[in-house]
Amino acid sequence: MTERPTKMLNGADLTVEEIVAIGVGDLRVGLDPAAIERCRASRLFLEEEVAARRVIYGVNTSFGPMCNKIIDDGEIEALQVNLIRSHAAGLGEPLKDYIALGVLAVRLNTLVKGYSGVRVELLEFMAGMINRRIAPYIPECGSVGASGDLIHLAHMALAIIGEGDVYHRGALRPAAQVYAELGLAPMRLSFKEGIALMNGTSAMTALAAFALFGAKKLLRLSCVTGAFSLEIFGGIDDAFDEDLHRVKPHPGQLEVAETIRRLYAGSGNITLRRDMHELIRGQQSDGPVFETSINVQDVYSVRCTPQVLAPIAEAIEAATRTVETEANSSNDNPIIIPEKRKVIHGGNFHGQSIGFVMDSLCMALATLCNLSERRINKYLDKNLNEGLPEFLIPGTLGLTMGFMGAQYLATSTTAENRQLAGPVSTNSISCNASNQDVVSMGTVAARKAFKSVSNAKHVVTLEVLAVLQALSFRNADTLGRGTGRIYGLLAKEFTLYDNKGIFHEELVKFRKLLFSSQIFDDLSAYWAGEEGGTP
């Protein structure tokens, strides 16, 4: 078996894609030697400060509004365990094990920056958990995202000290039992280490990374289905002309239009602007008005794809920058800066930045679903689909239903995503005896975005099936170079839906194919602009 590659964590360059890869087990983690030395210096300075009897929040004081209660040196280790046990108070469905491992990886990366004052032994233990795929049990509900993800990260910390449950080899079991079988001793935390594990944004950040990973796939597929729709309906290339978009130069719009042009380059299905006038005039009949069968302009769901997807692309890009900044930040309290001999109390644990971009991502995903659902409707409605069979039925109309029932999935899920697009990062509620009087709800926003991604995958999966069904009736032989290549890959897995099977089974199969397989990896050049040519 090939050894998995290793990501050396240094607190500076962890990406969204790497968080996901670590979570699903495609990457191991290691600890950067230079970062380890920074952590040793941070710990040494903190030990000196404690020995000098400095009063440091969360080290020799209690927490939150009880921070004026000073703890005896003999109890400062017990203080950390008490914090974890009392705050491991989440409820709801647990995070998937791969997301929990992502949470662990993000927290480890923030601690490795060297500003949290934890021991190297703790960092090594966390790395070992990730590489052995010991995933903490973390219920989804509980964080207000202000003093970090206290509830979520308390459950993570509980697993580190050998209490609570963990996922290992696909089973949820007591942590103590798993450690005993593996010959591991759980961590005994020293001062500062409990609060350092808990006081941060690592749960919302890991959730956001997984949401963004899915959103990026959805955006690429929406470009593909946009190109297919243009070809199926024989649209005019005007709407994707480079000069058109250069006079409204939103970066996302330019990117999407270029991608779609590359996908349909070489197509025999599209009406070219230079040929449109002659083709229309060739249909002229006597009288003051004549009607042409050529679409002088296509409906917005086809024609405006670059304009609609532009803010979605830009929202994903902005969210990626924010999430990667957060994943590589010291979002702890207090912060230890040994080279400046500082222990600084502040609010780096606050998750407002993640909350904002995750709410924005929910808006983007609702918009993506709007576009996809309207194109599905155009394929199915006999009054709109330009000669395709009603509901894309290949058999006897009325006796078989085609895509009639499946459309409800897209419509209802799009409605749900519109509801999820409402912001939660503005819904601050004071808590913690009004110590946490302005909170971010960033983790709720990230959970909402993750759900929105899952819903959007349902809608886009159905759109892809509708595209393939429509291409069984026309235009498959004259697709562009990019669309033709993608069609060739998908057509191998596609069976014309003729009511002889259960539609759900096709949806499950294609959702997995589109979002959980490597089918589009060899098409990455189209997204990078390296292939496909200029039409």
PDB file of N, CA, C and O in Angstrom, residues 111-180:
ATOM      1  N   LEU A 111      -2.240  25.951  16.897  1.00  0.00           N
ATOM      2  CA  LEU A 111      -1.349  25.828  18.054  1.00  0.00           C
ATOM      3  C   LEU A 111       0.117  25.787  17.630  1.00  0.00           C
ATOM      4  O   LEU A 111       0.994  26.300  18.338  1.00  0.00           O
ATOM      5  N   VAL A 112       0.390  25.202  16.465  1.00  0.00           N
ATOM      6  CA  VAL A 112       1.753  25.072  15.961  1.00  0.00           C
ATOM      7  C   VAL A 112       2.349  26.442  15.604  1.00  0.00           C
ATOM      8  O   VAL A 112       3.569  26.581  15.513  1.00  0.00           O
ATOM      9  N   LYS A 113       1.518  27.454  15.433  1.00  0.00           N
ATOM     10  CA  LYS A 113       2.063  28.790  15.163  1.00  0.00           C
ATOM     11  C   LYS A 113       2.998  29.256  16.277  1.00  0.00           C
ATOM     12  O   LYS A 113       3.883  30.079  16.049  1.00  0.00           O
ATOM     13  N   GLY A 114       2.771  28.744  17.478  1.00  0.00           N
ATOM     14  CA  GLY A 114       3.699  29.048  18.561  1.00  0.00           C
ATOM     15  C   GLY A 114       3.309  30.206  19.455  1.00  0.00           C
ATOM     16  O   GLY A 114       4.156  30.742  20.168  1.00  0.00           O
ATOM     17  N   TYR A 115       2.029  30.575  19.445  1.00  0.00           N
ATOM     18  CA  TYR A 115       1.597  31.694  20.279  1.00  0.00           C
ATOM     19  C   TYR A 115       0.598  31.272  21.342  1.00  0.00           C
ATOM     20  O   TYR A 115      -0.091  32.123  21.922  1.00  0.00           O
ATOM     21  N   SER A 116       0.486  29.964  21.592  1.00  0.00           N
ATOM     22  CA  SER A 116      -0.502  29.468  22.554  1.00  0.00           C
ATOM     23  C   SER A 116       0.110  28.903  23.820  1.00  0.00           C
ATOM     24  O   SER A 116      -0.607  28.635  24.789  1.00  0.00           O
ATOM     25  N   GLY A 117       1.413  28.691  23.840  1.00  0.00           N
ATOM     26  CA  GLY A 117       2.088  28.277  25.068  1.00  0.00           C
ATOM     27  C   GLY A 117       1.836  26.851  25.495  1.00  0.00           C
ATOM     28  O   GLY A 117       1.971  26.526  26.676  1.00  0.00           O
ATOM     29  N   VAL A 118       1.494  25.972  24.546  1.00  0.00           N
ATOM     30  CA  VAL A 118       1.264  24.565  24.901  1.00  0.00           C
ATOM     31  C   VAL A 118       2.552  23.769  24.720  1.00  0.00           C
ATOM     32  O   VAL A 118       3.468  24.174  23.994  1.00  0.00           O
ATOM     33  N   ARG A 119       2.595  22.619  25.363  1.00  0.00           N
ATOM     34  CA  ARG A 119       3.774  21.760  25.251  1.00  0.00           C
ATOM     35  C   ARG A 119       3.820  21.042  23.905  1.00  0.00           C
ATOM     36  O   ARG A 119       2.774  20.743  23.311  1.00  0.00           O
ATOM     37  N   VAL A 120       5.012  20.719  23.468  1.00  0.00           N
ATOM     38  CA  VAL A 120       5.186  19.979  22.217  1.00  0.00           C
ATOM     39  C   VAL A 120       4.537  18.604  22.319  1.00  0.00           C
ATOM     40  O   VAL A 120       4.016  18.077  21.328  1.00  0.00           O
ATOM     41  N   GLU A 121       4.529  18.022  23.523  1.00  0.00           N
ATOM     42  CA  GLU A 121       3.915  16.699  23.685  1.00  0.00           C
ATOM     43  C   GLU A 121       2.443  16.704  23.265  1.00  0.00           C
ATOM     44  O   GLU A 121       1.940  15.726  22.706  1.00  0.00           O
ATOM     45  N   LEU A 122       1.744  17.783  23.560  1.00  0.00           N
ATOM     46  CA  LEU A 122       0.331  17.872  23.169  1.00  0.00           C
ATOM     47  C   LEU A 122       0.209  17.923  21.646  1.00  0.00           C
ATOM     48  O   LEU A 122      -0.654  17.263  21.069  1.00  0.00           O
ATOM     49  N   LEU A 123       1.059  18.688  21.013  1.00  0.00           N
ATOM     50  CA  LEU A 123       1.025  18.783  19.550  1.00  0.00           C
ATOM     51  C   LEU A 123       1.292  17.424  18.926  1.00  0.00           C
ATOM     52  O   LEU A 123       0.619  17.021  17.962  1.00  0.00           O
ATOM     53  N   GLU A 124       2.255  16.714  19.450  1.00  0.00           N
ATOM     54  CA  GLU A 124       2.590  15.388  18.916  1.00  0.00           C
ATOM     55  C   GLU A 124       1.454  14.403  19.134  1.00  0.00           C
ATOM     56  O   GLU A 124       1.176  13.562  18.261  1.00  0.00           O
ATOM     57  N   PHE A 125       0.784  14.520  20.273  1.00  0.00           N
ATOM     58  CA  PHE A 125      -0.345  13.626  20.537  1.00  0.00           C
ATOM     59  C   PHE A 125      -1.471  13.878  19.541  1.00  0.00           C
ATOM     60  O   PHE A 125      -2.071  12.940  19.000  1.00  0.00           O
ATOM     61  N   MET A 126      -1.774  15.148  19.276  1.00  0.00           N
ATOM     62  CA  MET A 126      -2.835  15.478  18.322  1.00  0.00           C
ATOM     63  C   MET A 126      -2.485  14.992  16.917  1.00  0.00           C
ATOM     64  O   MET A 126      -3.344  14.463  16.199  1.00  0.00           O
ATOM     65  N   ALA A 127      -1.228  15.148  16.525  1.00  0.00           N
ATOM     66  CA  ALA A 127      -0.800  14.644  15.212  1.00  0.00           C
ATOM     67  C   ALA A 127      -0.965  13.135  15.137  1.00  0.00           C
ATOM     68  O   ALA A 127      -1.399  12.591  14.111  1.00  0.00           O
ATOM     69  N   GLY A 128      -0.651  12.453  16.234  1.00  0.00           N
ATOM     70  CA  GLY A 128      -0.822  11.002  16.263  1.00  0.00           C
ATOM     71  C   GLY A 128      -2.273  10.590  16.138  1.00  0.00           C
ATOM     72  O   GLY A 128      -2.597   9.600  15.465  1.00  0.00           O
ATOM     73  N   MET A 129      -3.174  11.322  16.770  1.00  0.00           N
ATOM     74  CA  MET A 129      -4.606  11.040  16.635  1.00  0.00           C
ATOM     75  C   MET A 129      -5.040  11.149  15.172  1.00  0.00           C
ATOM     76  O   MET A 129      -5.765  10.289  14.658  1.00  0.00           O
ATOM     77  N   ILE A 130      -4.598  12.207  14.516  1.00  0.00           N
ATOM     78  CA  ILE A 130      -4.991  12.414  13.114  1.00  0.00           C
ATOM     79  C   ILE A 130      -4.457  11.280  12.248  1.00  0.00           C
ATOM     80  O   ILE A 130      -5.189  10.707  11.424  1.00  0.00           O
ATOM     81  N   ASN A 131      -3.187  10.943  12.426  1.00  0.00           N
ATOM     82  CA  ASN A 131      -2.577   9.921  11.561  1.00  0.00           C
ATOM     83  C   ASN A 131      -3.107   8.522  11.840  1.00  0.00           C
ATOM     84  O   ASN A 131      -3.112   7.678  10.940  1.00  0.00           O
ATOM     85  N   ARG A 132      -3.572   8.275  13.060  1.00  0.00           N
ATOM     86  CA  ARG A 132      -4.217   6.998  13.371  1.00  0.00           C
ATOM     87  C   ARG A 132      -5.720   7.048  13.097  1.00  0.00           C
ATOM     88  O   ARG A 132      -6.422   6.073  13.308  1.00  0.00           O
ATOM     89  N   ARG A 133      -6.217   8.201  12.675  1.00  0.00           N
ATOM     90  CA  ARG A 133      -7.628   8.421  12.359  1.00  0.00           C
ATOM     91  C   ARG A 133      -8.522   8.121  13.572  1.00  0.00           C
ATOM     92  O   ARG A 133      -9.531   7.443  13.483  1.00  0.00           O
ATOM     93  N   ILE A 134      -8.114   8.688  14.696  1.00  0.00           N
ATOM     94  CA  ILE A 134      -8.933   8.671  15.906  1.00  0.00           C
ATOM     95  C   ILE A 134      -9.687   9.996  15.927  1.00  0.00           C
ATOM     96  O   ILE A 134      -9.122  11.047  16.226  1.00  0.00           O
ATOM     97  N   ALA A 135     -10.965   9.952  15.587  1.00  0.00           N
ATOM     98  CA  ALA A 135     -11.744  11.178  15.391  1.00  0.00           C
ATOM     99  C   ALA A 135     -12.614  11.456  16.612  1.00  0.00           C
ATOM    100  O   ALA A 135     -13.388  10.587  17.036  1.00  0.00           O
ATOM    101  N   PRO A 136     -12.535  12.637  17.179  1.00  0.00           N
ATOM    102  CA  PRO A 136     -13.375  12.960  18.338  1.00  0.00           C
ATOM    103  C   PRO A 136     -14.861  12.945  17.982  1.00  0.00           C
ATOM    104  O   PRO A 136     -15.257  13.297  16.864  1.00  0.00           O
ATOM    105  N   TYR A 137     -15.662  12.543  18.937  1.00  0.00           N
ATOM    106  CA  TYR A 137     -17.119  12.664  18.816  1.00  0.00           C
ATOM    107  C   TYR A 137     -17.480  14.102  19.162  1.00  0.00           C
ATOM    108  O   TYR A 137     -17.252  14.567  20.279  1.00  0.00           O
ATOM    109  N   ILE A 138     -18.056  14.835  18.181  1.00  0.00           N
ATOM    110  CA  ILE A 138     -18.375  16.241  18.378  1.00  0.00           C
ATOM    111  C   ILE A 138     -19.825  16.484  17.948  1.00  0.00           C
ATOM    112  O   ILE A 138     -20.122  16.475  16.749  1.00  0.00           O
ATOM    113  N   PRO A 139     -20.762  16.691  18.887  1.00  0.00           N
ATOM    114  CA  PRO A 139     -22.136  17.029  18.495  1.00  0.00           C
ATOM    115  C   PRO A 139     -22.167  18.352  17.741  1.00  0.00           C
ATOM    116  O   PRO A 139     -21.349  19.240  17.987  1.00  0.00           O
ATOM    117  N   GLU A 140     -23.130  18.489  16.826  1.00  0.00           N
ATOM    118  CA  GLU A 140     -23.128  19.639  15.923  1.00  0.00           C
ATOM    119  C   GLU A 140     -23.600  20.940  16.566  1.00  0.00           C
ATOM    120  O   GLU A 140     -23.254  22.020  16.097  1.00  0.00           O
ATOM    121  N   CYS A 141     -24.398  20.873  17.629  1.00  0.00           N
ATOM    122  CA  CYS A 141     -25.020  22.084  18.176  1.00  0.00           C
ATOM    123  C   CYS A 141     -24.353  22.518  19.470  1.00  0.00           C
ATOM    124  O   CYS A 141     -24.041  21.691  20.329  1.00  0.00           O
ATOM    125  N   GLY A 142     -24.165  23.836  19.615  1.00  0.00           N
ATOM    126  CA  GLY A 142     -23.697  24.358  20.892  1.00  0.00           C
ATOM    127  C   GLY A 142     -22.865  25.615  20.814  1.00  0.00           C
ATOM    128  O   GLY A 142     -22.825  26.375  21.773  1.00  0.00           O
ATOM    129  N   SER A 143     -22.209  25.874  19.696  1.00  0.00           N
ATOM    130  CA  SER A 143     -21.296  27.013  19.652  1.00  0.00           C
ATOM    131  C   SER A 143     -22.013  28.297  19.263  1.00  0.00           C
ATOM    132  O   SER A 143     -22.811  28.319  18.325  1.00  0.00           O
ATOM    133  N   VAL A 144     -21.676  29.395  19.967  1.00  0.00           N
ATOM    134  CA  VAL A 144     -22.107  30.724  19.525  1.00  0.00           C
ATOM    135  C   VAL A 144     -20.984  31.427  18.762  1.00  0.00           C
ATOM    136  O   VAL A 144     -21.151  32.543  18.280  1.00  0.00           O
ATOM    137  N   GLY A 145     -19.829  30.783  18.683  1.00  0.00           N
ATOM    138  CA  GLY A 145     -18.751  31.274  17.833  1.00  0.00           C
ATOM    139  C   GLY A 145     -18.148  32.583  18.287  1.00  0.00           C
ATOM    140  O   GLY A 145     -17.732  33.395  17.463  1.00  0.00           O
ATOM    141  N   ALA A 146     -18.068  32.801  19.594  1.00  0.00           N
ATOM    142  CA  ALA A 146     -17.552  34.083  20.068  1.00  0.00           C
ATOM    143  C   ALA A 146     -16.284  33.878  20.890  1.00  0.00           C
ATOM    144  O   ALA A 146     -15.230  34.385  20.553  1.00  0.00           O
ATOM    145  N   SER A 147     -16.360  33.106  21.978  1.00  0.00           N
ATOM    146  CA  SER A 147     -15.120  32.717  22.648  1.00  0.00           C
ATOM    147  C   SER A 147     -14.619  31.462  21.947  1.00  0.00           C
ATOM    148  O   SER A 147     -14.245  30.471  22.561  1.00  0.00           O
ATOM    149  N   GLY A 148     -14.704  31.512  20.641  1.00  0.00           N
ATOM    150  CA  GLY A 148     -14.394  30.340  19.833  1.00  0.00           C
ATOM    151  C   GLY A 148     -15.524  29.337  19.873  1.00  0.00           C
ATOM    152  O   GLY A 148     -16.649  29.631  20.275  1.00  0.00           O
ATOM    153  N   ASP A 149     -15.199  28.143  19.455  1.00  0.00           N
ATOM    154  CA  ASP A 149     -16.155  27.032  19.438  1.00  0.00           C
ATOM    155  C   ASP A 149     -16.016  26.241  20.735  1.00  0.00           C
ATOM    156  O   ASP A 149     -15.586  25.085  20.734  1.00  0.00           O
ATOM    157  N   LEU A 150     -16.363  26.878  21.842  1.00  0.00           N
ATOM    158  CA  LEU A 150     -16.094  26.267  23.148  1.00  0.00           C
ATOM    159  C   LEU A 150     -16.707  24.879  23.280  1.00  0.00           C
ATOM    160  O   LEU A 150     -16.052  23.947  23.757  1.00  0.00           O
ATOM    161  N   ILE A 151     -17.953  24.722  22.867  1.00  0.00           N
ATOM    162  CA  ILE A 151     -18.641  23.447  23.053  1.00  0.00           C
ATOM    163  C   ILE A 151     -18.021  22.379  22.146  1.00  0.00           C
ATOM    164  O   ILE A 151     -17.655  21.280  22.595  1.00  0.00           O
ATOM    165  N   HIS A 152     -17.888  22.705  20.871  1.00  0.00           N
ATOM    166  CA  HIS A 152     -17.339  21.735  19.925  1.00  0.00           C
ATOM    167  C   HIS A 152     -15.915  21.325  20.316  1.00  0.00           C
ATOM    168  O   HIS A 152     -15.565  20.135  20.304  1.00  0.00           O
ATOM    169  N   LEU A 153     -15.098  22.328  20.652  1.00  0.00           N
ATOM    170  CA  LEU A 153     -13.700  22.020  20.942  1.00  0.00           C
ATOM    171  C   LEU A 153     -13.527  21.392  22.324  1.00  0.00           C
ATOM    172  O   LEU A 153     -12.533  20.700  22.565  1.00  0.00           O
ATOM    173  N   ALA A 154     -14.483  21.586  23.219  1.00  0.00           N
ATOM    174  CA  ALA A 154     -14.450  20.849  24.487  1.00  0.00           C
ATOM    175  C   ALA A 154     -14.636  19.358  24.234  1.00  0.00           C
ATOM    176  O   ALA A 154     -13.973  18.509  24.845  1.00  0.00           O
ATOM    177  N   HIS A 155     -15.545  19.022  23.320  1.00  0.00           N
ATOM    178  CA  HIS A 155     -15.709  17.600  22.969  1.00  0.00           C
ATOM    179  C   HIS A 155     -14.446  17.054  22.305  1.00  0.00           C
ATOM    180  O   HIS A 155     -14.067  15.904  22.541  1.00  0.00           O
ATOM    181  N   MET A 156     -13.798  17.876  21.463  1.00  0.00           N
ATOM    182  CA  MET A 156     -12.525  17.459  20.877  1.00  0.00           C
ATOM    183  C   MET A 156     -11.481  17.233  21.967  1.00  0.00           C
ATOM    184  O   MET A 156     -10.761  16.218  21.969  1.00  0.00           O
ATOM    185  N   ALA A 157     -11.393  18.173  22.909  1.00  0.00           N
ATOM    186  CA  ALA A 157     -10.413  18.056  23.989  1.00  0.00           C
ATOM    187  C   ALA A 157     -10.710  16.860  24.883  1.00  0.00           C
ATOM    188  O   ALA A 157      -9.793  16.214  25.408  1.00  0.00           O
ATOM    189  N   LEU A 158     -12.000  16.554  25.059  1.00  0.00           N
ATOM    190  CA  LEU A 158     -12.392  15.401  25.866  1.00  0.00           C
ATOM    191  C   LEU A 158     -11.759  14.129  25.306  1.00  0.00           C
ATOM    192  O   LEU A 158     -11.261  13.281  26.060  1.00  0.00           O
ATOM    193  N   ALA A 159     -11.766  14.005  23.979  1.00  0.00           N
ATOM    194  CA  ALA A 159     -11.153  12.829  23.362  1.00  0.00           C
ATOM    195  C   ALA A 159      -9.648  12.797  23.609  1.00  0.00           C
ATOM    196  O   ALA A 159      -9.053  11.730  23.805  1.00  0.00           O
ATOM    197  N   ILE A 160      -9.024  13.967  23.616  1.00  0.00           N
ATOM    198  CA  ILE A 160      -7.570  14.040  23.816  1.00  0.00           C
ATOM    199  C   ILE A 160      -7.184  13.552  25.210  1.00  0.00           C
ATOM    200  O   ILE A 160      -6.153  12.899  25.386  1.00  0.00           O
ATOM    201  N   ILE A 161      -8.010  13.837  26.207  1.00  0.00           N
ATOM    202  CA  ILE A 161      -7.691  13.396  27.576  1.00  0.00           C
ATOM    203  C   ILE A 161      -8.244  12.008  27.878  1.00  0.00           C
ATOM    204  O   ILE A 161      -8.216  11.554  29.019  1.00  0.00           O
ATOM    205  N   GLY A 162      -8.763  11.339  26.855  1.00  0.00           N
ATOM    206  CA  GLY A 162      -9.191   9.951  27.023  1.00  0.00           C
ATOM    207  C   GLY A 162     -10.577   9.774  27.586  1.00  0.00           C
ATOM    208  O   GLY A 162     -10.929   8.686  28.047  1.00  0.00           O
ATOM    209  N   GLU A 163     -11.385  10.819  27.545  1.00  0.00           N
ATOM    210  CA  GLU A 163     -12.759  10.726  28.032  1.00  0.00           C
ATOM    211  C   GLU A 163     -13.723  10.892  26.860  1.00  0.00           C
ATOM    212  O   GLU A 163     -13.348  11.321  25.770  1.00  0.00           O
ATOM    213  N   GLY A 164     -14.978  10.563  27.073  1.00  0.00           N
ATOM    214  CA  GLY A 164     -15.938  10.649  25.980  1.00  0.00           C
ATOM    215  C   GLY A 164     -15.701   9.566  24.939  1.00  0.00           C
ATOM    216  O   GLY A 164     -15.065   8.537  25.213  1.00  0.00           O
ATOM    217  N   ASP A 165     -16.200   9.803  23.741  1.00  0.00           N
ATOM    218  CA  ASP A 165     -16.146   8.791  22.678  1.00  0.00           C
ATOM    219  C   ASP A 165     -15.322   9.296  21.503  1.00  0.00           C
ATOM    220  O   ASP A 165     -15.143  10.498  21.301  1.00  0.00           O
ATOM    221  N   VAL A 166     -14.855   8.321  20.708  1.00  0.00           N
ATOM    222  CA  VAL A 166     -14.131   8.632  19.467  1.00  0.00           C
ATOM    223  C   VAL A 166     -14.585   7.667  18.384  1.00  0.00           C
ATOM    224  O   VAL A 166     -15.083   6.568  18.663  1.00  0.00           O
ATOM    225  N   TYR A 167     -14.414   8.108  17.143  1.00  0.00           N
ATOM    226  CA  TYR A 167     -14.595   7.208  16.002  1.00  0.00           C
ATOM    227  C   TYR A 167     -13.243   6.607  15.638  1.00  0.00           C
ATOM    228  O   TYR A 167     -12.247   7.320  15.508  1.00  0.00           O
ATOM    229  N   HIS A 168     -13.223   5.286  15.480  1.00  0.00           N
ATOM    230  CA  HIS A 168     -11.998   4.619  15.033  1.00  0.00           C
ATOM    231  C   HIS A 168     -12.389   3.389  14.227  1.00  0.00           C
ATOM    232  O   HIS A 168     -13.198   2.579  14.675  1.00  0.00           O
ATOM    233  N   ARG A 169     -11.844   3.329  13.032  1.00  0.00           N
ATOM    234  CA  ARG A 169     -12.156   2.216  12.120  1.00  0.00           C
ATOM    235  C   ARG A 169     -13.656   2.068  11.902  1.00  0.00           C
ATOM    236  O   ARG A 169     -14.205   0.961  11.910  1.00  0.00           O
ATOM    237  N   GLY A 170     -14.326   3.193  11.761  1.00  0.00           N
ATOM    238  CA  GLY A 170     -15.741   3.196  11.418  1.00  0.00           C
ATOM    239  C   GLY A 170     -16.696   3.003  12.565  1.00  0.00           C
ATOM    240  O   GLY A 170     -17.914   3.027  12.362  1.00  0.00           O
ATOM    241  N   ALA A 171     -16.192   2.836  13.778  1.00  0.00           N
ATOM    242  CA  ALA A 171     -17.069   2.582  14.927  1.00  0.00           C
ATOM    243  C   ALA A 171     -16.900   3.679  15.972  1.00  0.00           C
ATOM    244  O   ALA A 171     -15.801   4.203  16.175  1.00  0.00           O
ATOM    245  N   LEU A 172     -17.996   4.012  16.652  1.00  0.00           N
ATOM    246  CA  LEU A 172     -17.969   4.970  17.752  1.00  0.00           C
ATOM    247  C   LEU A 172     -17.825   4.188  19.050  1.00  0.00           C
ATOM    248  O   LEU A 172     -18.681   3.367  19.397  1.00  0.00           O
ATOM    249  N   ARG A 173     -16.727   4.479  19.751  1.00  0.00           N
ATOM    250  CA  ARG A 173     -16.417   3.708  20.965  1.00  0.00           C
ATOM    251  C   ARG A 173     -15.842   4.626  22.031  1.00  0.00           C
ATOM    252  O   ARG A 173     -15.363   5.725  21.719  1.00  0.00           O
ATOM    253  N   PRO A 174     -15.822   4.197  23.299  1.00  0.00           N
ATOM    254  CA  PRO A 174     -15.195   5.011  24.341  1.00  0.00           C
ATOM    255  C   PRO A 174     -13.722   5.263  24.036  1.00  0.00           C
ATOM    256  O   PRO A 174     -12.991   4.345  23.639  1.00  0.00           O
ATOM    257  N   ALA A 175     -13.287   6.498  24.214  1.00  0.00           N
ATOM    258  CA  ALA A 175     -11.903   6.849  23.917  1.00  0.00           C
ATOM    259  C   ALA A 175     -10.927   6.012  24.731  1.00  0.00           C
ATOM    260  O   ALA A 175      -9.904   5.550  24.207  1.00  0.00           O
ATOM    261  N   ALA A 176     -11.227   5.815  26.000  1.00  0.00           N
ATOM    262  CA  ALA A 176     -10.320   5.053  26.858  1.00  0.00           C
ATOM    263  C   ALA A 176     -10.115   3.636  26.325  1.00  0.00           C
ATOM    264  O   ALA A 176      -9.002   3.095  26.369  1.00  0.00           O
ATOM    265  N   GLN A 177     -11.177   3.046  25.811  1.00  0.00           N
ATOM    266  CA  GLN A 177     -11.087   1.689  25.265  1.00  0.00           C
ATOM    267  C   GLN A 177     -10.200   1.650  24.021  1.00  0.00           C
ATOM    268  O   GLN A 177      -9.364   0.752  23.868  1.00  0.00           O
ATOM    269  N   VAL A 178     -10.375   2.627  23.131  1.00  0.00           N
ATOM    270  CA  VAL A 178      -9.567   2.678  21.904  1.00  0.00           C
ATOM    271  C   VAL A 178      -8.100   2.890  22.245  1.00  0.00           C
ATOM    272  O   VAL A 178      -7.213   2.216  21.694  1.00  0.00           O
ATOM    273  N   TYR A 179      -7.814   3.801  23.160  1.00  0.00           N
ATOM    274  CA  TYR A 179      -6.419   4.056  23.528  1.00  0.00           C
ATOM    275  C   TYR A 179      -5.782   2.812  24.142  1.00  0.00           C
ATOM    276  O   TYR A 179      -4.620   2.496  23.858  1.00  0.00           O
ATOM    277  N   ALA A 180      -6.527   2.108  24.974  1.00  0.00           N
ATOM    278  CA  ALA A 180      -5.989   0.895  25.598  1.00  0.00           C
ATOM    279  C   ALA A 180      -5.626  -0.144  24.537  1.00  0.00           C
ATOM    280  O   ALA A 180      -4.567  -0.785  24.606  1.00  0.00           O
TER     281      ALA A 180
END
